[in-house]
Structures are given as C-alpha cells and as structure tokens.
C-alpha angles and dihedrals in degrees: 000000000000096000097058124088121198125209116191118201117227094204132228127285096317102232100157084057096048135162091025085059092049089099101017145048118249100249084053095058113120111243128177092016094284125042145057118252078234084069094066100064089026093057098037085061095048080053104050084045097262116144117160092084113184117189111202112204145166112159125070090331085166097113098021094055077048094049091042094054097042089050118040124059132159122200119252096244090066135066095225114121130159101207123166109225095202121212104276141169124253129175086249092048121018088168126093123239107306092196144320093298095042082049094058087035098051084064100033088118081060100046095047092064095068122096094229133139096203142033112216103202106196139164130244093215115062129098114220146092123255137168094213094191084081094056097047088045084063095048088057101037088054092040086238118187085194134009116190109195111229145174140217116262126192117222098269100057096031097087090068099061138057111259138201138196129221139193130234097286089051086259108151111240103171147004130198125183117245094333117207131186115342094003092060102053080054089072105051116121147175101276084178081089100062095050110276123123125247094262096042088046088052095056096029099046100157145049129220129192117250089203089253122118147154120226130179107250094241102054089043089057097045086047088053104042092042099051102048088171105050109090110176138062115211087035114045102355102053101038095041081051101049089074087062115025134045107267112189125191116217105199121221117193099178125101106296117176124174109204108190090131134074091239094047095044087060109045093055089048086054093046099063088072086058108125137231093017118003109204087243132037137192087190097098125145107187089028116034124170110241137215156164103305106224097178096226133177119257114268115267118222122206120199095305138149105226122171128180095351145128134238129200118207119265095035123134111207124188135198087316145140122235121176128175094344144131121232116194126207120302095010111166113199121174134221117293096025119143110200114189136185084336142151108207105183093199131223127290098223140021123258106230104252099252087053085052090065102106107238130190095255120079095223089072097047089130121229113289131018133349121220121278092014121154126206132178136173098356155117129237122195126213121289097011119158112217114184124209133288090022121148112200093180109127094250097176093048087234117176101190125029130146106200099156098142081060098041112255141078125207114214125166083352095295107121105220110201110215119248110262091019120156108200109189132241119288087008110157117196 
C-alpha cells in the first residue's frame, strides 16, 4: 500500500445538503454526534495502510482545513500526511474545479511527483466501511488500467443510480446514466462473477458505481492531460475510456449510503441507534472511525428517560425525553424537553455558568435546549440557542420551506435549524 496514494474529493457547494453546508464544506458536515463525514474515507484508508491522504476543496474549507489538521498527524518517522489541496488560480488555469476529473487534473504537476503505482479516487461524503487493500488487490491481479468499485442493486432502486455493464471476466462494457423501462433490463448482468450467489445475483441483477475507483497513475494522467474538456469522472472520463482501456468492476456487497442529501443525511444518522444491529456501526475493533480527540467530560444524565438513542460525551441532560435521537457533543437540554426521532449536532464550546441562566431577552437564550421544548423530527445544527416552551414538530406537515431570516430551513419535511440560530421563546414551527 505504499505505493498508493488516495485523493479524496471534497465535492462542490453542497446545495442538496443545504443549509448544513451554508458555513462549512461537505466533507466537513458532523455525523453520528461526533465525527465529520471527512473521517469515514480518512479513516478507511488508515485502516487499509494508506497513508499519503490528499483533500481536495473549494467551498467554505475553513473548519475542515481546522479539523484536518487537529486530527490528523502523522509522526515524523513516517511519510503519511492528510493535506487539503483547495481550488486556486494559477496562470495556466484562473477557473475553479469544474468537476471530480478538472479537480485531479488542476494538481496533476503535483501528483505526478510522487513515486506511487496506483491513484485511489475517493468521496468525502459516503458512509461505509471498506478495506480498501482488497479493492486495490483486485485492480492489480486483473491488470486492471481502471477499477470502479461498484455494488449490487435490485430492480426497484436501480433507476437512481448509473449503472454499468460487464463480460464474463468483470470487465465493464457499458454504462448508461439512471436507466428506466427498456433501457434498464439492458443493463442486467451476471453479478455470480463478481462474487454473489445465485440467489443473491437473482435478486441483486445490476451494479451500480459508488464513484469510487482506482486508476494507474499513468493512465490517470494521460487521461487527464488528452481530454481537456471532460471534467468528470463517473460521467465522460471513465466511459470514454472503457473502449480503450481495461476497465475492471470490484464489487462491494456491505452497507454503502451517500449522503449527499438532507434526508439521507438523516436517515443514516437515525439509523446508527438501530438495535440489535444498526446498519452501521462505529463499533469496529480491527477497523474504528477516527476523529479529533476533544478530551470532554462524560455526559451527565439527569433524571431522564432516554430510549434507542445516542449520546455524545460533555452533554448535560435534565428531567428530559429523548427518544430515537442523536445527541452530538456538549448538548445542553433542559428539564421537560421531548426529543423525538432528532439529530441534535451539539454545540463546539461551553457557556460560563452565569451566560447559561435563561434570561427574557432572546439575546441571551444560552447555547442548547430551553425548558419544556419539544422537538420532533428534526435537525439541529451546532450552536444553536433554543429558548423555552418551543415546539419544533412540523405542525403544518410542510415539505419545502426556506425560513432562513428566522433560522430554519424545512427541507423533505424535516425542519434544520441553522448553525448559530437563535429561535425565541415560545416559537412554533
């Protein structure tokens, strides 16, 4: 594995994720109460024994450039680094990142220095758990110029996604883009060479890219350097290149989410409180998630009723409810609270203990949850100042709503409240 080098790419602006992207990049979004989304592909590849980590950014990088460099240290005796390498102008190039390919390509002078076999192309906004040594052992068994990492979709899902089609050997033959009717039973194949069972290939009966691939570094450079105007990966660079290169497909048939949306984003955060086996789980011996350690206090607990939930450390819970939710670091929630079916992102510091007092004014609602407060189906985002007697519960059943001059936003019917929000005493949304 030295001599494989990962870029992760930070996506674009982050719309579909708005407003949790308005003051940060996507790679750089909490999930699970105590992590960044960046920690799943960071930490897949410390675990696979890779250890030369670019980030590639271009939106809102402040605090992910600050969580990178926190977390993330190398020792000096080794050659491992995560650096982000931002969007930037050059004489050669005055324009941001056009898309996944133009990003590699806008620092291929500095790629092509490194002493490497193989490029890892991977996303900074995917939940699951991957050794990716495997991966790259079947990119160099097969001989492969380019491995896309795929898994198996049923016919209901597999309409959403971009989907390929291999021969007998698992080499890709085709793609075609969210396939529907006619078009779609085109693109059935033999998942039984890639490594399913029959029954599992029955029910199972395409593959669909996961954005993820490994190229050789030379035939990612020539790629790059030949087709100036193709600027994406999964969409112009790796089907053009299929005719003429061996494209191979790795399949990977373990829990895979891309959360690039709010309602996404939510579910899989839900999902983590899931018993007796969450679909994800950040309880991994041989292969934890890692992040910034903060060195917190345990979470103190009040007197509360709390059932399949999570808790993040430093939070100060009173006389609440708190049912299927997701509590993030340093949440404060005071007594007579009912949390339902939340995510609550926390908060990043501690109110002195004379600023916490609730006071009249709602400049001075402190940092977490007011008394009697009731939130259901909702996200809160970090630092965010709810008073007392508020009832975030969707009472109109709205699916859309942009309220951002009052705080939140409503998206899929979920309400987001925006970091930093103060949402006044008695509010109902």
């Amino acid at each position: 594995m030295k001599k494989v080098l990962a870029i992760i790419l930070g996506g674009g602006a982050g719309t579909r994720l708005y407003p949790l992207t308005k003051l940060r990049a996507k790679p750089a979004v909490p999930v699970a109460g105590k992590y960044r989304l960046i920690d799943i592909p960071v930490s897949n590849c410390i675990n696979s024994e890779i250890f030369k980590i670019y980030v590639l950014t271009q939106f809102n990088s402040a605090s992910l450039n600050r969580h990178i460099a926190r977390t993330y240290n190398f020792s000096g005796f080794s050659e491992g680094f995560v650096e982000v390498l931002a969007a930037q102008q050059t004489p050669e190039n005055p324009n941001w990142f056009q898309g996944t390919a133009d990003a590699v390509r806008q620092y291929i002078w500095l790629l092509e220095e490194w002493d490497v076999d193989e490029f890892l192309i991977l996303s900074g906004d995917h939940l699951y758990r991957m050794d990716y040594r495997l991966f790259v052992q079947r990119h160099r068994e097969t001989n492969a110029d380019i491995t896309l990492s795929v898994i198996p979709i049923d016919d209901r899902r597999a309409s959403d996604f971009g989907l390929m089609k291999i021969d007998d050997s698992g080499r890709v033959v085709a793609f075609s883009e969210k396939p529907k009717g006619e078009a779609l039973q085109q693109m059935r194949v033999d998942t039984t060479v890639l490594g399913l069972t029959k029954e599992q290939a029955q029910l199972q009966p395409y593959i669909a890219s996961m954005g993820i691939y490994v190229f050789k570094k030379d035939v990612l450079i020539k790629l790059l350097k030949e087709s100036l105007e193709r600027t994406d990966f999964g969409k112009e660079i790796i089907p053009d290149a299929a005719n003429k290169y061996n494209v191979q497909a790795y399949l990977f048939d373990d829990y895979w989410e891309d959360i690039g949306t709010i309602e996404a984003f939510y579910e899989a955060n839900l999902a983590l409180t899931q018993q007796p086996r969450p679909p994800f789980s950040f309880y991994h011996e041989e292969a934890p998630i890692y992040t910034r350690p903060r060195y917190l206090p345990p979470s103190k607990l009040l007197d509360c009723q709390i059932t399949e939930s999570i808790i993040g450390e430093g939070c100060i819970l009173k006389n609440c409810r708190i049912q299927h939710s997701v509590l993030g670091v340093r949440s404060r929630i005071e007594s007579g609270c009912i949390i339902e079916e939340s995510l609550l992102m926390g908060a990043d510091f501690y109110q002195a203990a004379l600023e916490s007092k609730s006071n009249v004014d709602k400049d001075d609602i402190p940092v977490g949850i007011g008394s009697d407060t009731i939130i259901r189906r909702a996200i809160i985002d970090k630092n965010a100042r709810i008073g007392h007697d508020v009832k975030i519960i969707n009472k109109d059943n709205v699916q859309e709503a942009e309220r951002e001059n009052q705080g939140f936003y409503i998206r899929s019917g979920i309400v987001v409240v925006l970091k930093n929000a103060v949402i006044p005493d008695g509010t109902i949304i």
